[in-house]
């Protein structure tokens, strides 16, 4: 284990830091970044020296540390695997550089972006959503995790329950600020005013978001029930359809289990189109009026058929009909393990 630490700590990291300090052409900002990268290399080298995985798999690989780990694993003859969580392509564009032996993504459109944007990624694979297996295999267990009001249980066969899912307030990631969030909440509330048979189960992403909690306290509705700390899959298993803000992961998760989903594009006010707007216009709404029209069709069974939902799912999530997502993931990880073992045997 010590040899690996010595190789990168004393032969590379320390000289790298020393040279950067005395480099007159480098700015203070550049020197700080070089120092942080050197520290990252040292830190990751230490734990990799003791664990020495054949395959390292992680998710949300949105930082420079993953690139460092991938490069060190490559030197060891091991393999790095990253799974992108979520269905937005904006997370891909936030990376300036990425190095990985395998990147797994839920959707085909993400894979196309990844292949065209990065040259440091050896292989890209579409796996679908990991949660599909869980949602389909545990629907009754999931529902038991949800505290449903008695009046909803008593009239369950006569009402339509909508799951509403928002996202974090992150203007720096795509202009979704509080104004956009509040417009989303208002659209859901106005939908309830239009259809008496609707109930909304709202699952906020940020359970302690003060501004969100204050908005709902100031704008209550008797048929809107909030579940700030409940498992989102419990809500998703119970509801009849979903409304998600712009790029919430629960949108594609709804689609993967063939529940009607509506993407409410709050960014349309900034002239930012939704990625499905031209391809699957029936899945996208931009105004409260469009949302009301959409639900008039859903409630009267005049929306798109289940077979059309299956077609969309098959197009966007390629393994949907071929094999389950976890089966695809197991196969891909075994493939990376075999590559690592062959490399080490040839040394």
Coordinates of C-alpha atoms in Angstrom, one line a residue:
X1 CA 0.0 0.0 0.0
X2 CA 2.8 2.4 0.9
X3 CA 4.3 2.2 -2.6
X4 CA 1.3 3.7 -4.2
X5 CA 1.2 6.6 -1.7
X6 CA 4.9 7.1 -2.2
X7 CA 4.7 7.2 -5.9
X8 CA 2.1 10.0 -6.1
X9 CA 2.7 11.8 -2.9
X10 CA 6.5 12.3 -3.0
X11 CA 7.3 11.9 -6.7
X12 CA 4.5 14.0 -8.0
X13 CA 2.3 15.9 -5.5
X14 CA 5.1 17.6 -3.4
X15 CA 7.2 18.7 -6.4
X16 CA 4.0 19.9 -8.1
X17 CA 3.2 22.1 -5.2
X18 CA 6.7 23.5 -4.9
X19 CA 7.0 24.3 -8.6
X20 CA 3.6 26.1 -8.6
X21 CA 4.7 28.3 -5.6
X22 CA 7.8 29.5 -7.4
X23 CA 6.1 29.9 -10.8
X24 CA 6.1 33.7 -11.4
X25 CA 3.7 33.4 -14.3
X26 CA 1.0 31.7 -12.3
X27 CA -1.6 33.9 -10.6
X28 CA -2.5 33.5 -6.9
X29 CA -5.8 31.9 -8.1
X30 CA -3.9 29.4 -10.3
X31 CA -1.6 28.5 -7.4
X32 CA -4.5 27.9 -5.1
X33 CA -6.2 25.6 -7.6
X34 CA -3.0 23.7 -8.2
X35 CA -2.6 23.3 -4.4
X36 CA -6.1 22.0 -4.0
X37 CA -5.7 19.5 -6.9
X38 CA -2.4 18.3 -5.3
X39 CA -4.2 17.8 -1.9
X40 CA -6.9 15.9 -3.7
X41 CA -4.4 13.6 -5.4
X42 CA -2.7 12.9 -2.0
X43 CA -6.0 12.3 -0.2
X44 CA -7.4 9.9 -2.8
X45 CA -4.1 8.1 -3.2
X46 CA -4.1 7.2 0.5
X47 CA -7.5 5.4 0.6
X48 CA -7.0 3.8 -2.8
X49 CA -3.7 2.4 -1.6
X50 CA -5.4 0.5 1.2
X51 CA -8.7 -0.5 -0.5
X52 CA -7.4 -1.1 -4.1
X53 CA -10.8 -1.7 -5.7
X54 CA -11.0 -3.6 -9.0
X55 CA -14.0 -1.4 -10.0
X56 CA -15.0 1.8 -8.3
X57 CA -18.6 2.9 -8.8
X58 CA -20.1 6.2 -7.7
X59 CA -23.0 8.6 -8.5
X60 CA -23.2 12.3 -8.8
X61 CA -19.7 12.6 -10.1
X62 CA -20.0 16.4 -10.4
X63 CA -16.6 17.3 -9.0
X64 CA -12.9 17.3 -9.9
X65 CA -12.2 14.6 -7.3
X66 CA -13.9 12.0 -9.5
X67 CA -11.4 12.8 -12.3
X68 CA -8.5 12.4 -9.9
X69 CA -9.8 9.1 -8.6
X70 CA -10.4 7.8 -12.2
X71 CA -6.9 8.7 -13.2
X72 CA -5.4 7.1 -10.2
X73 CA -7.5 3.9 -10.8
X74 CA -6.3 3.9 -14.3
X75 CA -2.7 3.8 -13.1
X76 CA -3.6 0.9 -10.8
X77 CA -5.2 -1.1 -13.6
X78 CA -8.6 -0.6 -12.0
X79 CA -11.8 0.8 -13.5
X80 CA -13.9 3.9 -12.7
X81 CA -17.7 3.9 -13.2
X82 CA -20.0 6.8 -12.7
X83 CA -23.8 7.0 -12.7
X84 CA -25.5 10.3 -13.5
X85 CA -28.6 10.7 -11.4
X86 CA -31.4 12.7 -12.8
X87 CA -32.7 13.4 -16.3
X88 CA -31.4 16.9 -17.0
X89 CA -28.6 17.4 -19.5
X90 CA -27.6 20.7 -17.7
X91 CA -25.5 18.7 -15.2
X92 CA -23.4 17.4 -18.1
X93 CA -22.7 20.9 -19.4
X94 CA -21.4 22.1 -15.9
X95 CA -18.4 19.8 -16.4
X96 CA -15.4 21.3 -18.1
X97 CA -13.6 17.9 -18.2
X98 CA -14.4 14.4 -17.3
X99 CA -12.3 11.2 -17.2
X100 CA -14.1 7.9 -16.7
X101 CA -14.0 4.3 -18.0
X102 CA -17.8 4.0 -17.9
X103 CA -20.6 6.5 -17.5
X104 CA -24.1 5.1 -17.0
X105 CA -27.1 7.4 -17.7
X106 CA -30.9 7.0 -17.4
X107 CA -31.8 8.3 -20.9
X108 CA -30.8 8.1 -24.5
X109 CA -30.7 11.9 -25.0
X110 CA -28.2 12.2 -22.2
X111 CA -26.0 9.6 -23.7
X112 CA -25.9 11.5 -27.0
X113 CA -24.9 14.6 -25.1
X114 CA -22.2 12.8 -23.2
X115 CA -20.7 11.2 -26.3
X116 CA -20.5 14.5 -28.1
X117 CA -19.3 16.6 -25.2
X118 CA -16.5 14.6 -23.6
X119 CA -13.5 12.7 -25.0
X120 CA -12.2 11.5 -21.7
X121 CA -15.1 9.0 -21.3
X122 CA -14.3 5.5 -22.6
X123 CA -17.8 4.1 -22.7
X124 CA -21.4 5.5 -22.3
X125 CA -24.3 3.2 -21.5
X126 CA -28.0 3.9 -21.1
X127 CA -29.4 1.9 -18.1
X128 CA -32.8 3.5 -17.4
X129 CA -33.8 4.5 -13.9
X130 CA -32.5 2.3 -11.1
X131 CA -35.7 3.0 -9.1
X132 CA -37.9 1.2 -11.6
X133 CA -37.2 -2.2 -10.1
X134 CA -37.9 -0.9 -6.6
X135 CA -41.2 0.9 -7.6
X136 CA -42.6 -2.1 -9.4
X137 CA -41.5 -4.8 -6.8
X138 CA -42.6 -2.9 -3.7
X139 CA -45.8 -0.9 -4.5
X140 CA -47.8 -2.0 -1.5
X141 CA -44.9 -1.7 0.9
X142 CA -44.3 1.8 -0.5
X143 CA -47.9 2.8 0.0
X144 CA -47.7 1.7 3.7
X145 CA -45.0 4.2 4.2
X146 CA -47.4 7.0 3.4
X147 CA -49.8 8.5 6.0
X148 CA -52.9 9.0 3.8
X149 CA -55.8 11.1 5.4
X150 CA -58.8 9.0 6.2
X151 CA -61.1 11.0 3.9
X152 CA -58.9 10.3 1.0
X153 CA -58.8 6.5 1.8
X154 CA -62.6 6.5 2.1
X155 CA -63.2 8.0 -1.4
X156 CA -60.1 6.6 -3.1
X157 CA -62.1 5.0 -6.0
X158 CA -63.9 8.3 -6.8
X159 CA -60.9 10.7 -6.8
X160 CA -57.7 11.2 -8.8
X161 CA -54.5 11.7 -6.8
X162 CA -51.7 13.8 -8.4
X163 CA -48.2 13.6 -7.1
X164 CA -46.5 17.0 -7.4
X165 CA -42.7 17.2 -7.3
X166 CA -40.5 20.3 -7.3
X167 CA -36.7 20.8 -7.3
X168 CA -34.1 22.8 -5.5
X169 CA -33.9 26.5 -5.9
X170 CA -30.7 26.8 -7.9
X171 CA -30.6 29.8 -10.3
X172 CA -27.0 29.2 -11.1
X173 CA -27.9 25.8 -12.6
X174 CA -30.6 27.0 -15.0
X175 CA -32.6 30.0 -13.7
X176 CA -35.0 28.1 -11.5
X177 CA -35.4 30.6 -8.6
X178 CA -38.1 31.3 -6.1
X179 CA -40.3 33.1 -8.7
X180 CA -40.3 30.0 -10.9
X181 CA -41.0 27.7 -7.9
X182 CA -43.9 29.8 -6.7
X183 CA -45.4 29.9 -10.2
X184 CA -45.2 26.0 -10.2
X185 CA -46.9 25.8 -6.8
X186 CA -49.6 28.3 -8.0
X187 CA -50.4 26.2 -11.1
X188 CA -50.9 23.1 -9.0
X189 CA -53.2 25.0 -6.6
X190 CA -55.2 26.5 -9.4
X191 CA -55.6 23.0 -10.9
X192 CA -57.3 21.9 -7.6
X193 CA -59.7 24.8 -7.9
X194 CA -60.7 23.6 -11.4
X195 CA -61.4 19.9 -10.6
X196 CA -63.1 18.9 -7.4
X197 CA -62.1 15.2 -7.8
X198 CA -58.4 16.0 -7.7
X199 CA -56.2 15.7 -4.6
X200 CA -52.5 16.8 -4.7
X201 CA -49.8 15.0 -2.7
X202 CA -46.9 17.4 -2.8
X203 CA -43.4 16.1 -2.1
X204 CA -40.9 19.0 -1.9
X205 CA -37.3 18.2 -2.6
X206 CA -36.1 20.5 0.1
X207 CA -38.0 19.6 3.3
X208 CA -36.7 22.5 5.3
X209 CA -36.9 25.2 2.5
X210 CA -38.3 28.1 4.6
X211 CA -39.6 30.1 1.6
X212 CA -41.5 27.0 0.3
X213 CA -43.0 26.3 3.7
X214 CA -44.1 29.9 4.1
X215 CA -45.7 29.9 0.6
X216 CA -47.9 26.9 1.4
X217 CA -48.7 28.3 4.9
X218 CA -49.9 31.5 3.2
X219 CA -51.7 29.6 0.4
X220 CA -53.4 26.6 1.9
X221 CA -55.8 24.2 0.2
X222 CA -57.9 21.5 1.8
X223 CA -57.1 19.0 -0.9
X224 CA -53.4 19.7 -1.0
X225 CA -51.4 17.4 1.4
X226 CA -47.7 18.0 1.9
X227 CA -45.2 15.3 2.6
X228 CA -41.9 17.1 3.3
X229 CA -40.1 14.1 4.9
X230 CA -41.8 11.1 3.2
X231 CA -40.0 8.8 0.8
X232 CA -40.8 10.2 -2.7
X233 CA -41.3 6.6 -3.9
X234 CA -44.1 6.1 -1.4
X235 CA -45.8 9.1 -3.0
X236 CA -45.1 7.9 -6.5
X237 CA -46.4 4.5 -5.8
X238 CA -49.7 5.8 -4.5
X239 CA -50.7 8.6 -6.9
X240 CA -52.5 8.2 -10.3
X241 CA -50.4 10.7 -12.2
X242 CA -47.6 13.2 -11.6
X243 CA -46.7 16.8 -12.3
X244 CA -43.0 17.6 -12.1
X245 CA -41.1 20.8 -12.4
X246 CA -39.0 21.1 -15.6
X247 CA -36.4 18.4 -15.0
X248 CA -37.3 16.5 -11.8
X249 CA -36.0 12.9 -11.8
X250 CA -39.5 11.7 -10.7
X251 CA -40.7 12.6 -14.2
X252 CA -38.7 9.8 -15.9
X253 CA -39.4 7.5 -12.9
X254 CA -43.1 8.1 -13.5
X255 CA -42.7 7.3 -17.2
X256 CA -40.7 4.1 -16.4
X257 CA -43.7 2.7 -14.5
X258 CA -46.2 4.0 -17.1
X259 CA -47.9 6.7 -15.0
X260 CA -49.1 9.8 -16.8
X261 CA -46.5 12.6 -16.3
X262 CA -46.6 16.3 -17.0
X263 CA -43.4 18.3 -17.2
X264 CA -44.3 21.9 -16.1
X265 CA -41.7 24.1 -17.9
X266 CA -41.3 27.1 -15.6
X267 CA -38.3 28.2 -17.7
X268 CA -40.6 29.0 -20.6
X269 CA -40.9 32.6 -19.2
X270 CA -37.2 32.9 -20.0
X271 CA -37.7 31.5 -23.5
X272 CA -35.9 28.3 -22.6
X273 CA -37.7 25.3 -24.3
X274 CA -38.1 22.0 -22.6
X275 CA -36.2 19.1 -24.1
X276 CA -39.5 17.2 -24.8
X277 CA -41.4 20.2 -26.0
X278 CA -41.0 19.4 -29.7
X279 CA -40.6 15.6 -29.5
X280 CA -43.3 14.8 -27.0
X281 CA -45.5 17.9 -26.7
X282 CA -48.2 16.0 -24.9
X283 CA -45.9 15.6 -21.9
X284 CA -45.1 19.3 -21.5
X285 CA -47.2 22.3 -20.2
X286 CA -46.1 25.9 -19.9
X287 CA -49.0 27.7 -18.3
X288 CA -51.8 27.0 -15.7
X289 CA -54.3 27.0 -18.5
X290 CA -52.5 24.4 -20.5
X291 CA -52.2 22.3 -17.3
X292 CA -56.0 22.5 -16.8
X293 CA -56.7 21.4 -20.4
X294 CA -54.2 18.5 -20.0
X295 CA -56.0 17.2 -16.9
X296 CA -59.4 17.5 -18.4
X297 CA -58.1 14.9 -20.9
X298 CA -56.5 12.8 -18.3
X299 CA -59.6 12.7 -16.1
X300 CA -61.8 11.8 -19.0
X301 CA -59.4 9.1 -20.3
X302 CA -58.8 11.1 -23.5
X303 CA -55.1 11.6 -23.0
X304 CA -52.4 9.5 -24.7
X305 CA -52.9 5.7 -24.4
X306 CA -50.8 3.3 -22.3
X307 CA -49.3 1.9 -25.5
X308 CA -48.1 5.4 -26.5
X309 CA -46.5 5.8 -23.0
X310 CA -44.8 2.5 -23.5
X311 CA -43.5 3.7 -26.9
X312 CA -42.1 6.9 -25.4
X313 CA -40.5 4.9 -22.5
X314 CA -38.9 2.5 -25.0
X315 CA -37.5 5.3 -27.1
X316 CA -36.1 7.3 -24.1
X317 CA -35.0 4.4 -21.9
X318 CA -33.6 1.8 -24.3
X319 CA -33.5 -1.2 -21.9
X320 CA -37.1 -0.8 -21.0
X321 CA -38.4 -3.7 -23.0
X322 CA -35.1 -5.7 -23.2
X323 CA -34.1 -6.1 -19.6
X324 CA -34.6 -4.5 -16.2
X325 CA -32.2 -1.6 -15.3
X326 CA -30.5 -3.4 -12.4
X327 CA -29.8 -6.4 -14.7
X328 CA -28.2 -4.0 -17.2
X329 CA -26.1 -2.4 -14.4
X330 CA -24.9 -5.7 -13.1
X331 CA -23.9 -6.8 -16.6
X332 CA -21.9 -3.5 -17.1
X333 CA -20.1 -3.7 -13.8
X334 CA -19.2 -7.4 -14.4
X335 CA -17.8 -6.3 -17.8
X336 CA -15.6 -3.6 -16.2
X337 CA -14.4 -6.1 -13.6
X338 CA -13.4 -8.6 -16.3
X339 CA -11.5 -5.8 -18.1
X340 CA -9.6 -4.9 -14.9
X341 CA -8.7 -8.5 -14.2
X342 CA -7.4 -9.1 -17.8
X343 CA -5.3 -5.9 -17.6
X344 CA -3.7 -7.1 -14.3
X345 CA -3.1 -10.6 -15.6
X346 CA -1.2 -9.2 -18.6
X347 CA 1.1 -7.0 -16.5

